[in-house]
Amino acid sequence: MMGARVSSNYRIVVHRVVAWARAIGTNGFAALSPSASVLNSPDTASTSGRWMEEEFLCPCYYTDNFFVRSLGRHVTYDGTSSGFDAAHPDLVGDMTDDRRREVHKELEEELERRRGHFAAARQRRAFIAANYRPLHPNVYTLRDEFVDPRWIELAELARTHRSKDALLEAAAGVVRQRPRGVFAFPALTPRFCELMREELDHFEGSDMPRAHPNTMNKNGLLLYELGMYDELLTPLLERYVSPVAAALFDGGEREMANGSDSLDHHRSFTVRYEPEGAGKDVDLAYHFDDAEMTLNVNLGGHFEGGELLFGGLKSDGDEKHSARYPHFHREGIAILHRGSHCHEALPVESGKRTNLIMWCRSSQVRIRYCAMCGRDKITTSKLE
């Protein structure tokens, strides 16, 4: 789930709790935990292991940051049309009745998707594992030849130079910081990028079931469902992302990131951008990520446009968000930044661009704090 820069913190706790219960449905807060019927189903037995994304889910998942495509913005939604209209009079005031019904329908469908997301994802993963024949089976396992040697060396340096300044000095010429708090470095080899693009195209050309990668992107794949976590992406997080993140975000008000030194799980997916066309993602609106740290790797393709623009942190005032700093993303290059660092993507003008996104998370943080609504899960108070 991605978030609008301004969340719904103005709502009082009582209203939020009532909305949570209403939106989750008749199963109440039990819907926040894995269903026994799902975990024990023979159709999903092969995918019933621990899934930390689900385990640390915040109830705001069912009420906050609903991206309405027809409006191009995030809204709150308590599960009722009347509640939405009352909470957003500025949006619905000038709408026709038909237009309002369209927005209500879009919200209802998104809530139903969220309610059933984890069960459906497990079922899709099991079905894909049993029925899909990969084009490149070797791309599902992390190999040294897939990782740029400079990232391998950078990770080793990060383990011994456990501060940003020391690491940047030791890895001079490898890591680029622009703007502040956004780091770019070579990550994946051209061969891996080529194999991965071919594998993704092969899967998308099949009749396998799939879901949108997130609420803002239509085109792309959830890599959990393709079975790419255990042998490819989780080792990538442990061996290379985690040590580099811990060193680069070691301290300082703007550089410190909660959980950067304890990343232990992730939500990973791909996104694809193409020029204007039916059902295609052309660009990406300004937002922050549901992550302690985000790793964004350009998997390549021939394209023009699509530059990334970075603004301020989620907690910054408006003046920090008025400026945008462009970042030109090349094949195999990773961009590492705080999940709360707001950003957007300009339209792709021609060709096709594919990116691998890892929302890197820390269970030490998420057992208590929600990166989206900003509340302490134990006290339900807003954390500054």
mmCIF file of C-alpha atoms in Angstrom:
data_model
loop_
_atom_site.group_PDB
_atom_site.id
_atom_site.type_symbol
_atom_site.label_atom_id
_atom_site.label_comp_id
_atom_site.label_asym_id
_atom_site.label_seq_id
_atom_site.Cartn_x
_atom_site.Cartn_y
_atom_site.Cartn_z
ATOM 1 C CA MET A 1 0.000 0.000 0.000
ATOM 2 C CA MET A 2 1.279 3.429 -0.914
ATOM 3 C CA GLY A 3 0.264 6.564 0.886
ATOM 4 C CA ALA A 4 -0.668 10.130 0.240
ATOM 5 C CA ARG A 5 1.670 12.600 1.917
ATOM 6 C CA VAL A 6 -1.063 13.871 4.255
ATOM 7 C CA SER A 7 -2.669 11.031 6.166
ATOM 8 C CA SER A 8 -5.959 11.105 8.097
ATOM 9 C CA ASN A 9 -4.439 11.941 11.462
ATOM 10 C CA TYR A 10 -7.159 14.451 12.255
ATOM 11 C CA ARG A 11 -9.638 11.699 13.048
ATOM 12 C CA ILE A 12 -10.004 10.856 16.697
ATOM 13 C CA VAL A 13 -9.096 7.407 17.948
ATOM 14 C CA VAL A 14 -12.689 6.400 18.726
ATOM 15 C CA HIS A 15 -13.836 7.158 15.205
ATOM 16 C CA ARG A 16 -10.880 5.218 13.765
ATOM 17 C CA VAL A 17 -11.616 2.118 15.860
ATOM 18 C CA VAL A 18 -15.287 2.151 14.849
ATOM 19 C CA ALA A 19 -14.290 2.540 11.206
ATOM 20 C CA TRP A 20 -11.795 -0.326 11.459
ATOM 21 C CA ALA A 21 -14.424 -2.710 12.811
ATOM 22 C CA ARG A 22 -16.993 -1.611 10.228
ATOM 23 C CA ALA A 23 -14.614 -1.872 7.281
ATOM 24 C CA ILE A 24 -13.188 -5.260 8.275
ATOM 25 C CA GLY A 25 -16.687 -6.713 8.308
ATOM 26 C CA THR A 26 -18.599 -9.296 10.282
ATOM 27 C CA ASN A 27 -15.465 -11.233 11.200
ATOM 28 C CA GLY A 28 -14.242 -8.212 13.160
ATOM 29 C CA PHE A 29 -10.600 -8.016 14.109
ATOM 30 C CA ALA A 30 -10.145 -11.735 13.462
ATOM 31 C CA ALA A 31 -9.768 -10.664 9.824
ATOM 32 C CA LEU A 32 -6.388 -9.232 10.728
ATOM 33 C CA SER A 33 -4.964 -12.720 11.357
ATOM 34 C CA PRO A 34 -4.466 -15.584 8.893
ATOM 35 C CA SER A 35 -7.626 -17.610 8.559
ATOM 36 C CA ALA A 36 -7.315 -21.179 9.779
ATOM 37 C CA SER A 37 -9.332 -22.372 6.783
ATOM 38 C CA VAL A 38 -6.902 -20.642 4.429
ATOM 39 C CA LEU A 39 -3.791 -21.899 6.167
ATOM 40 C CA ASN A 40 -5.052 -25.489 6.336
ATOM 41 C CA SER A 41 -6.647 -25.622 2.902
ATOM 42 C CA PRO A 42 -5.146 -28.330 0.676
ATOM 43 C CA ASP A 43 -5.090 -25.753 -2.120
ATOM 44 C CA THR A 44 -2.749 -23.512 -0.143
ATOM 45 C CA ALA A 45 -0.805 -25.957 1.993
ATOM 46 C CA SER A 46 2.438 -25.292 0.136
ATOM 47 C CA THR A 47 2.237 -21.555 0.871
ATOM 48 C CA SER A 48 1.053 -21.556 4.477
ATOM 49 C CA GLY A 49 4.376 -20.619 6.044
ATOM 50 C CA ARG A 50 4.959 -17.483 8.046
ATOM 51 C CA TRP A 51 4.177 -14.372 6.016
ATOM 52 C CA MET A 52 5.421 -11.368 7.956
ATOM 53 C CA GLU A 53 3.640 -8.829 5.760
ATOM 54 C CA GLU A 54 0.343 -10.227 6.999
ATOM 55 C CA GLU A 55 1.544 -10.802 10.540
ATOM 56 C CA PHE A 56 2.350 -7.128 11.178
ATOM 57 C CA LEU A 57 -0.612 -5.661 9.301
ATOM 58 C CA CYS A 58 -2.100 -2.524 10.858
ATOM 59 C CA PRO A 59 -5.901 -2.141 10.951
ATOM 60 C CA CYS A 60 -5.546 1.115 8.983
ATOM 61 C CA TYR A 61 -5.040 -1.125 5.941
ATOM 62 C CA TYR A 62 -8.830 -1.365 5.835
ATOM 63 C CA THR A 63 -9.599 2.339 6.163
ATOM 64 C CA ASP A 64 -6.729 4.558 5.023
ATOM 65 C CA ASN A 65 -4.876 5.443 1.826
ATOM 66 C CA PHE A 66 -7.405 4.189 -0.680
ATOM 67 C CA PHE A 67 -6.139 5.384 -4.051
ATOM 68 C CA VAL A 68 -9.072 6.407 -6.255
ATOM 69 C CA ARG A 69 -7.816 6.254 -9.821
ATOM 70 C CA SER A 70 -10.601 8.387 -11.190
ATOM 71 C CA LEU A 71 -9.669 11.134 -8.711
ATOM 72 C CA GLY A 72 -5.916 10.590 -8.863
ATOM 73 C CA ARG A 73 -5.549 10.818 -5.094
ATOM 74 C CA HIS A 74 -5.669 8.915 -1.800
ATOM 75 C CA VAL A 75 -8.679 9.087 0.514
ATOM 76 C CA THR A 76 -9.948 7.562 3.739
ATOM 77 C CA TYR A 77 -12.891 5.163 3.619
ATOM 78 C CA ASP A 78 -14.868 3.774 6.533
ATOM 79 C CA GLY A 79 -16.705 1.179 4.462
ATOM 80 C CA THR A 80 -19.835 3.243 3.816
ATOM 81 C CA SER A 81 -20.821 5.672 1.088
ATOM 82 C CA SER A 82 -22.324 8.090 3.576
ATOM 83 C CA GLY A 83 -19.193 8.037 5.709
ATOM 84 C CA PHE A 84 -17.000 8.763 2.697
ATOM 85 C CA ASP A 85 -19.209 11.653 1.592
ATOM 86 C CA ALA A 86 -19.189 13.139 5.100
ATOM 87 C CA ALA A 87 -15.394 12.831 5.386
ATOM 88 C CA HIS A 88 -14.689 14.324 1.953
ATOM 89 C CA PRO A 89 -17.199 17.094 1.233
ATOM 90 C CA ASP A 90 -14.592 18.932 -0.842
ATOM 91 C CA LEU A 91 -14.416 15.984 -3.248
ATOM 92 C CA VAL A 92 -18.073 15.028 -3.593
ATOM 93 C CA GLY A 93 -19.666 18.471 -3.382
ATOM 94 C CA ASP A 94 -19.550 19.151 -7.130
ATOM 95 C CA MET A 95 -20.019 15.561 -8.307
ATOM 96 C CA THR A 96 -23.053 14.401 -10.205
ATOM 97 C CA ASP A 97 -24.950 11.478 -8.719
ATOM 98 C CA ASP A 98 -23.559 9.141 -11.387
ATOM 99 C CA ARG A 99 -20.020 10.323 -10.763
ATOM 100 C CA ARG A 100 -20.424 9.818 -7.028
ATOM 101 C CA ARG A 101 -21.726 6.293 -7.531
ATOM 102 C CA GLU A 102 -18.684 5.495 -9.673
ATOM 103 C CA VAL A 103 -16.338 6.623 -6.901
ATOM 104 C CA HIS A 104 -18.327 4.680 -4.295
ATOM 105 C CA LYS A 105 -18.123 1.562 -6.460
ATOM 106 C CA GLU A 106 -14.366 1.953 -6.875
ATOM 107 C CA LEU A 107 -13.949 2.225 -3.095
ATOM 108 C CA GLU A 108 -16.190 -0.773 -2.407
ATOM 109 C CA GLU A 109 -14.208 -2.916 -4.839
ATOM 110 C CA GLU A 110 -10.884 -1.875 -3.299
ATOM 111 C CA LEU A 111 -12.112 -2.694 0.211
ATOM 112 C CA GLU A 112 -13.270 -6.130 -0.926
ATOM 113 C CA ARG A 113 -9.890 -6.696 -2.564
ATOM 114 C CA ARG A 114 -8.095 -5.819 0.664
ATOM 115 C CA ARG A 115 -10.336 -8.049 2.751
ATOM 116 C CA GLY A 116 -9.524 -11.054 0.601
ATOM 117 C CA HIS A 117 -5.984 -10.154 -0.459
ATOM 118 C CA PHE A 118 -3.928 -12.527 1.689
ATOM 119 C CA ALA A 119 -6.124 -15.572 1.150
ATOM 120 C CA ALA A 120 -6.281 -14.913 -2.599
ATOM 121 C CA ALA A 121 -2.515 -14.356 -2.820
ATOM 122 C CA ARG A 122 -1.824 -17.675 -1.103
ATOM 123 C CA GLN A 123 -4.177 -19.458 -3.485
ATOM 124 C CA ARG A 124 -2.607 -17.854 -6.541
ATOM 125 C CA ARG A 125 0.879 -18.724 -5.301
ATOM 126 C CA ALA A 126 -0.070 -22.373 -4.800
ATOM 127 C CA PHE A 127 -1.717 -22.563 -8.212
ATOM 128 C CA ILE A 128 1.290 -20.972 -9.948
ATOM 129 C CA ALA A 129 3.714 -23.299 -8.158
ATOM 130 C CA ALA A 130 1.743 -26.300 -9.358
ATOM 131 C CA ASN A 131 1.001 -25.197 -12.913
ATOM 132 C CA TYR A 132 3.512 -22.644 -14.199
ATOM 133 C CA ARG A 133 6.669 -23.681 -16.060
ATOM 134 C CA PRO A 134 9.285 -20.887 -15.826
ATOM 135 C CA LEU A 135 11.182 -19.809 -18.914
ATOM 136 C CA HIS A 136 14.363 -19.251 -16.866
ATOM 137 C CA PRO A 137 14.235 -21.402 -13.692
ATOM 138 C CA ASN A 138 17.704 -20.215 -12.682
ATOM 139 C CA VAL A 139 16.469 -16.655 -12.184
ATOM 140 C CA TYR A 140 14.524 -17.790 -9.105
ATOM 141 C CA THR A 141 17.735 -18.432 -7.145
ATOM 142 C CA LEU A 142 20.247 -15.734 -6.205
ATOM 143 C CA ARG A 143 23.625 -16.303 -7.847
ATOM 144 C CA ASP A 144 26.828 -14.300 -7.553
ATOM 145 C CA GLU A 145 26.795 -13.615 -11.285
ATOM 146 C CA PHE A 146 23.436 -11.846 -10.915
ATOM 147 C CA VAL A 147 24.817 -9.213 -8.520
ATOM 148 C CA ASP A 148 27.062 -6.414 -9.710
ATOM 149 C CA PRO A 149 30.542 -6.967 -8.193
ATOM 150 C CA ARG A 150 30.507 -3.377 -6.973
ATOM 151 C CA TRP A 151 27.420 -4.082 -4.831
ATOM 152 C CA ILE A 152 29.053 -7.202 -3.432
ATOM 153 C CA GLU A 153 32.074 -5.118 -2.449
ATOM 154 C CA LEU A 154 29.850 -2.324 -1.125
ATOM 155 C CA ALA A 155 28.026 -4.763 1.168
ATOM 156 C CA GLU A 156 31.332 -6.084 2.491
ATOM 157 C CA LEU A 157 32.553 -2.539 3.142
ATOM 158 C CA ALA A 158 29.271 -1.725 4.887
ATOM 159 C CA ARG A 159 29.836 -4.539 7.368
ATOM 160 C CA THR A 160 33.183 -3.056 8.401
ATOM 161 C CA HIS A 161 32.468 0.679 7.888
ATOM 162 C CA ARG A 162 29.246 0.992 9.831
ATOM 163 C CA SER A 163 28.596 4.665 9.253
ATOM 164 C CA LYS A 164 27.513 6.661 6.235
ATOM 165 C CA ASP A 165 30.558 8.895 6.049
ATOM 166 C CA ALA A 166 33.018 6.011 6.440
ATOM 167 C CA LEU A 167 31.222 3.925 3.833
ATOM 168 C CA LEU A 168 30.955 6.763 1.315
ATOM 169 C CA GLU A 169 34.657 7.457 1.710
ATOM 170 C CA ALA A 170 35.596 3.788 1.330
ATOM 171 C CA ALA A 171 33.270 3.355 -1.659
ATOM 172 C CA ALA A 172 34.062 6.633 -3.391
ATOM 173 C CA GLY A 173 32.785 6.614 -6.951
ATOM 174 C CA VAL A 174 30.373 3.732 -6.377
ATOM 175 C CA VAL A 175 27.584 5.380 -4.367
ATOM 176 C CA ARG A 176 25.977 8.632 -5.444
ATOM 177 C CA GLN A 177 23.757 10.669 -3.111
ATOM 178 C CA ARG A 178 21.313 13.035 -4.779
ATOM 179 C CA PRO A 179 19.191 14.441 -3.335
ATOM 180 C CA ARG A 180 20.060 14.083 0.326
ATOM 181 C CA GLY A 181 18.971 10.716 1.685
ATOM 182 C CA VAL A 182 18.604 9.122 -1.768
ATOM 183 C CA PHE A 183 21.469 6.809 -2.728
ATOM 184 C CA ALA A 184 22.170 5.222 -6.119
ATOM 185 C CA PHE A 185 24.637 2.431 -6.845
ATOM 186 C CA PRO A 186 25.145 -0.430 -9.343
ATOM 187 C CA ALA A 187 23.210 -3.469 -8.141
ATOM 188 C CA LEU A 188 22.222 -6.078 -10.713
ATOM 189 C CA THR A 189 24.074 -7.280 -13.798
ATOM 190 C CA PRO A 190 22.811 -6.734 -17.360
ATOM 191 C CA ARG A 191 22.434 -10.502 -17.746
ATOM 192 C CA PHE A 192 20.167 -10.779 -14.717
ATOM 193 C CA CYS A 193 18.074 -7.822 -15.876
ATOM 194 C CA GLU A 194 17.662 -9.428 -19.293
ATOM 195 C CA LEU A 195 16.691 -12.819 -17.858
ATOM 196 C CA MET A 196 14.293 -11.232 -15.394
ATOM 197 C CA ARG A 197 12.556 -9.160 -18.078
ATOM 198 C CA GLU A 198 12.172 -12.262 -20.243
ATOM 199 C CA GLU A 199 10.807 -14.281 -17.305
ATOM 200 C CA LEU A 200 8.297 -11.562 -16.421
ATOM 201 C CA ASP A 201 7.159 -11.258 -20.045
ATOM 202 C CA HIS A 202 6.816 -15.043 -20.252
ATOM 203 C CA PHE A 203 4.666 -15.140 -17.130
ATOM 204 C CA GLU A 204 2.473 -12.252 -18.251
ATOM 205 C CA GLY A 205 1.968 -14.020 -21.586
ATOM 206 C CA SER A 206 0.684 -17.106 -19.793
ATOM 207 C CA ASP A 207 -2.812 -17.788 -18.469
ATOM 208 C CA MET A 208 -1.655 -17.761 -14.850
ATOM 209 C CA PRO A 209 -3.703 -15.743 -12.312
ATOM 210 C CA ARG A 210 -2.227 -12.464 -11.131
ATOM 211 C CA ALA A 211 -3.062 -9.327 -9.167
ATOM 212 C CA HIS A 212 -2.105 -5.676 -9.389
ATOM 213 C CA PRO A 213 1.181 -4.998 -7.541
ATOM 214 C CA ASN A 214 -0.385 -2.217 -5.420
ATOM 215 C CA THR A 215 -3.248 0.243 -5.372
ATOM 216 C CA MET A 216 -1.485 2.759 -7.627
ATOM 217 C CA ASN A 217 0.024 0.455 -10.260
ATOM 218 C CA LYS A 218 -2.019 -1.679 -12.638
ATOM 219 C CA ASN A 219 0.886 -3.231 -14.527
ATOM 220 C CA GLY A 220 3.385 -5.448 -12.773
ATOM 221 C CA LEU A 221 3.563 -8.598 -10.695
ATOM 222 C CA LEU A 222 3.598 -9.598 -7.031
ATOM 223 C CA LEU A 223 6.780 -11.634 -6.721
ATOM 224 C CA TYR A 224 5.557 -13.503 -3.634
ATOM 225 C CA GLU A 225 3.026 -15.173 -5.898
ATOM 226 C CA LEU A 226 5.708 -16.199 -8.406
ATOM 227 C CA GLY A 227 7.683 -17.914 -5.643
ATOM 228 C CA MET A 228 10.655 -15.566 -5.860
ATOM 229 C CA TYR A 229 11.002 -14.796 -2.150
ATOM 230 C CA ASP A 230 12.755 -17.742 -0.514
ATOM 231 C CA GLU A 231 15.727 -18.304 -2.832
ATOM 232 C CA LEU A 232 16.068 -14.957 -4.614
ATOM 233 C CA LEU A 233 14.714 -11.853 -2.913
ATOM 234 C CA THR A 234 15.003 -12.669 0.780
ATOM 235 C CA PRO A 235 18.697 -13.644 0.347
ATOM 236 C CA LEU A 236 19.165 -10.419 -1.634
ATOM 237 C CA LEU A 237 17.744 -8.473 1.318
ATOM 238 C CA GLU A 238 19.872 -10.311 3.878
ATOM 239 C CA ARG A 239 23.204 -10.306 2.043
ATOM 240 C CA TYR A 240 23.216 -6.967 0.282
ATOM 241 C CA VAL A 241 20.340 -4.590 1.065
ATOM 242 C CA SER A 242 20.431 -4.840 4.862
ATOM 243 C CA PRO A 243 24.130 -4.110 5.502
ATOM 244 C CA VAL A 244 24.181 -1.201 3.048
ATOM 245 C CA ALA A 245 20.983 0.318 4.464
ATOM 246 C CA ALA A 246 22.256 0.013 8.040
ATOM 247 C CA ALA A 247 25.428 1.928 7.154
ATOM 248 C CA LEU A 248 23.974 4.603 4.879
ATOM 249 C CA PHE A 249 21.126 5.493 7.252
ATOM 250 C CA ASP A 250 23.090 5.323 10.477
ATOM 251 C CA GLY A 251 22.233 8.686 12.040
ATOM 252 C CA GLY A 252 21.433 12.345 11.705
ATOM 253 C CA GLU A 253 17.937 13.777 11.702
ATOM 254 C CA ARG A 254 17.491 13.549 7.925
ATOM 255 C CA GLU A 255 19.435 10.342 7.404
ATOM 256 C CA MET A 256 18.261 8.224 10.331
ATOM 257 C CA ALA A 257 15.564 5.716 9.403
ATOM 258 C CA ASN A 258 13.794 3.609 12.004
ATOM 259 C CA GLY A 259 14.460 -0.043 11.230
ATOM 260 C CA SER A 260 17.292 0.521 8.763
ATOM 261 C CA ASP A 261 19.525 -1.682 10.942
ATOM 262 C CA SER A 262 16.932 -4.434 11.495
ATOM 263 C CA LEU A 263 15.374 -5.125 8.080
ATOM 264 C CA ASP A 264 14.091 -8.696 8.081
ATOM 265 C CA HIS A 265 11.201 -8.971 5.618
ATOM 266 C CA HIS A 266 9.882 -7.311 2.490
ATOM 267 C CA ARG A 267 7.058 -6.846 0.017
ATOM 268 C CA SER A 268 8.502 -7.121 -3.481
ATOM 269 C CA PHE A 269 6.901 -6.559 -6.854
ATOM 270 C CA THR A 270 7.575 -5.280 -10.332
ATOM 271 C CA VAL A 271 6.028 -2.294 -12.066
ATOM 272 C CA ARG A 272 5.906 -1.532 -15.766
ATOM 273 C CA TYR A 273 5.479 1.870 -17.399
ATOM 274 C CA GLU A 274 4.540 2.481 -21.014
ATOM 275 C CA PRO A 275 3.172 5.421 -23.036
ATOM 276 C CA GLU A 276 -0.488 6.336 -22.938
ATOM 277 C CA GLY A 277 -2.786 3.432 -23.714
ATOM 278 C CA ALA A 278 -5.731 1.479 -22.378
ATOM 279 C CA GLY A 279 -4.919 -0.161 -19.064
ATOM 280 C CA LYS A 280 -1.301 1.015 -19.025
ATOM 281 C CA ASP A 281 0.642 2.785 -16.296
ATOM 282 C CA VAL A 282 2.245 5.895 -17.744
ATOM 283 C CA ASP A 283 3.441 7.649 -14.600
ATOM 284 C CA LEU A 284 3.070 7.548 -10.818
ATOM 285 C CA ALA A 285 1.589 10.212 -8.568
ATOM 286 C CA TYR A 286 3.436 11.752 -5.600
ATOM 287 C CA HIS A 287 3.373 9.371 -2.624
ATOM 288 C CA PHE A 288 5.328 7.613 0.126
ATOM 289 C CA ASP A 289 5.817 3.862 0.558
ATOM 290 C CA ASP A 290 4.670 1.370 3.165
ATOM 291 C CA ALA A 291 8.268 0.530 4.001
ATOM 292 C CA GLU A 292 11.085 1.397 6.347
ATOM 293 C CA MET A 293 13.422 1.407 3.326
ATOM 294 C CA THR A 294 12.702 1.131 -0.399
ATOM 295 C CA LEU A 295 15.038 -0.441 -2.943
ATOM 296 C CA ASN A 296 14.113 0.424 -6.541
ATOM 297 C CA VAL A 297 16.132 -1.281 -9.307
ATOM 298 C CA ASN A 298 15.685 -0.446 -12.971
ATOM 299 C CA LEU A 299 15.466 -3.760 -14.856
ATOM 300 C CA GLY A 300 15.853 -1.944 -18.136
ATOM 301 C CA GLY A 301 14.052 -1.888 -21.427
ATOM 302 C CA HIS A 302 14.266 0.756 -24.135
ATOM 303 C CA PHE A 303 12.387 3.875 -23.052
ATOM 304 C CA GLU A 304 12.465 7.652 -22.858
ATOM 305 C CA GLY A 305 11.143 9.789 -20.008
ATOM 306 C CA GLY A 306 9.956 8.289 -16.733
ATOM 307 C CA GLU A 307 12.392 10.164 -14.476
ATOM 308 C CA LEU A 308 11.964 9.786 -10.719
ATOM 309 C CA LEU A 309 11.357 12.987 -8.761
ATOM 310 C CA PHE A 310 12.014 13.199 -5.007
ATOM 311 C CA GLY A 311 10.501 15.765 -2.669
ATOM 312 C CA GLY A 312 10.443 15.888 1.126
ATOM 313 C CA LEU A 313 9.847 13.370 3.880
ATOM 314 C CA LYS A 314 6.286 12.474 4.819
ATOM 315 C CA SER A 315 6.608 14.466 8.054
ATOM 316 C CA ASP A 316 7.985 17.613 6.391
ATOM 317 C CA GLY A 317 6.073 20.830 5.951
ATOM 318 C CA ASP A 318 4.749 21.991 2.594
ATOM 319 C CA GLU A 319 7.877 23.979 1.787
ATOM 320 C CA LYS A 320 9.924 20.770 1.600
ATOM 321 C CA HIS A 321 7.482 19.315 -0.924
ATOM 322 C CA SER A 322 7.366 22.286 -3.254
ATOM 323 C CA ALA A 323 10.677 21.331 -4.891
ATOM 324 C CA ARG A 324 11.408 18.132 -6.795
ATOM 325 C CA TYR A 325 14.831 16.640 -7.442
ATOM 326 C CA PRO A 326 15.104 14.487 -10.605
ATOM 327 C CA HIS A 327 16.841 11.142 -10.679
ATOM 328 C CA PHE A 328 17.614 9.476 -14.019
ATOM 329 C CA HIS A 329 17.387 5.737 -13.532
ATOM 330 C CA ARG A 330 19.567 3.413 -15.649
ATOM 331 C CA GLU A 331 19.465 -0.366 -16.089
ATOM 332 C CA GLY A 332 20.846 -2.333 -13.155
ATOM 333 C CA ILE A 333 21.120 0.726 -10.914
ATOM 334 C CA ALA A 334 19.469 0.613 -7.479
ATOM 335 C CA ILE A 335 18.014 3.600 -5.694
ATOM 336 C CA LEU A 336 17.792 3.218 -1.923
ATOM 337 C CA HIS A 337 15.724 5.628 0.157
ATOM 338 C CA ARG A 338 13.499 5.846 3.199
ATOM 339 C CA GLY A 339 9.971 4.650 2.588
ATOM 340 C CA SER A 340 8.753 7.958 3.998
ATOM 341 C CA HIS A 341 10.685 9.946 1.379
ATOM 342 C CA CYS A 342 7.981 11.158 -0.998
ATOM 343 C CA HIS A 343 8.510 10.675 -4.712
ATOM 344 C CA GLU A 344 6.799 10.366 -8.071
ATOM 345 C CA ALA A 345 7.550 9.156 -11.608
ATOM 346 C CA LEU A 346 7.149 11.305 -14.709
ATOM 347 C CA PRO A 347 5.389 9.862 -17.780
ATOM 348 C CA VAL A 348 7.243 7.426 -19.983
ATOM 349 C CA GLU A 349 7.258 9.018 -23.424
ATOM 350 C CA SER A 350 8.193 5.976 -25.486
ATOM 351 C CA GLY A 351 9.220 2.354 -25.038
ATOM 352 C CA LYS A 352 8.751 0.297 -21.882
ATOM 353 C CA ARG A 353 10.434 0.510 -18.473
ATOM 354 C CA THR A 354 10.335 -2.273 -15.873
ATOM 355 C CA ASN A 355 11.412 -1.826 -12.252
ATOM 356 C CA LEU A 356 11.938 -4.199 -9.343
ATOM 357 C CA ILE A 357 10.650 -2.698 -6.088
ATOM 358 C CA MET A 358 11.476 -4.053 -2.630
ATOM 359 C CA TRP A 359 9.624 -2.480 0.274
ATOM 360 C CA CYS A 360 12.041 -3.488 3.033
ATOM 361 C CA ARG A 361 10.586 -3.749 6.521
ATOM 362 C CA SER A 362 11.589 -4.348 10.129
ATOM 363 C CA SER A 363 9.523 -6.512 12.461
ATOM 364 C CA GLN A 364 11.104 -4.671 15.412
ATOM 365 C CA VAL A 365 9.466 -1.485 14.120
ATOM 366 C CA ARG A 366 6.216 -2.941 12.830
ATOM 367 C CA ILE A 367 5.303 -4.853 15.942
ATOM 368 C CA ARG A 368 4.687 -1.430 17.459
ATOM 369 C CA TYR A 369 4.567 1.282 14.812
ATOM 370 C CA CYS A 370 2.652 1.691 11.547
ATOM 371 C CA ALA A 371 4.541 3.382 8.715
ATOM 372 C CA MET A 372 1.307 4.397 7.024
ATOM 373 C CA CYS A 373 -0.954 5.915 9.686
ATOM 374 C CA GLY A 374 1.914 6.849 12.026
ATOM 375 C CA ARG A 375 0.382 5.387 15.175
ATOM 376 C CA ASP A 376 1.779 3.343 18.008
ATOM 377 C CA LYS A 377 -0.104 0.041 17.767
ATOM 378 C CA ILE A 378 0.038 -0.474 21.511
ATOM 379 C CA THR A 379 -1.128 2.940 22.754
ATOM 380 C CA THR A 380 -2.922 3.980 19.492
ATOM 381 C CA SER A 381 -1.392 7.435 19.939
ATOM 382 C CA LYS A 382 0.184 9.372 17.082
ATOM 383 C CA LEU A 383 3.972 9.133 17.080
ATOM 384 C CA GLU A 384 5.810 12.304 16.081
#
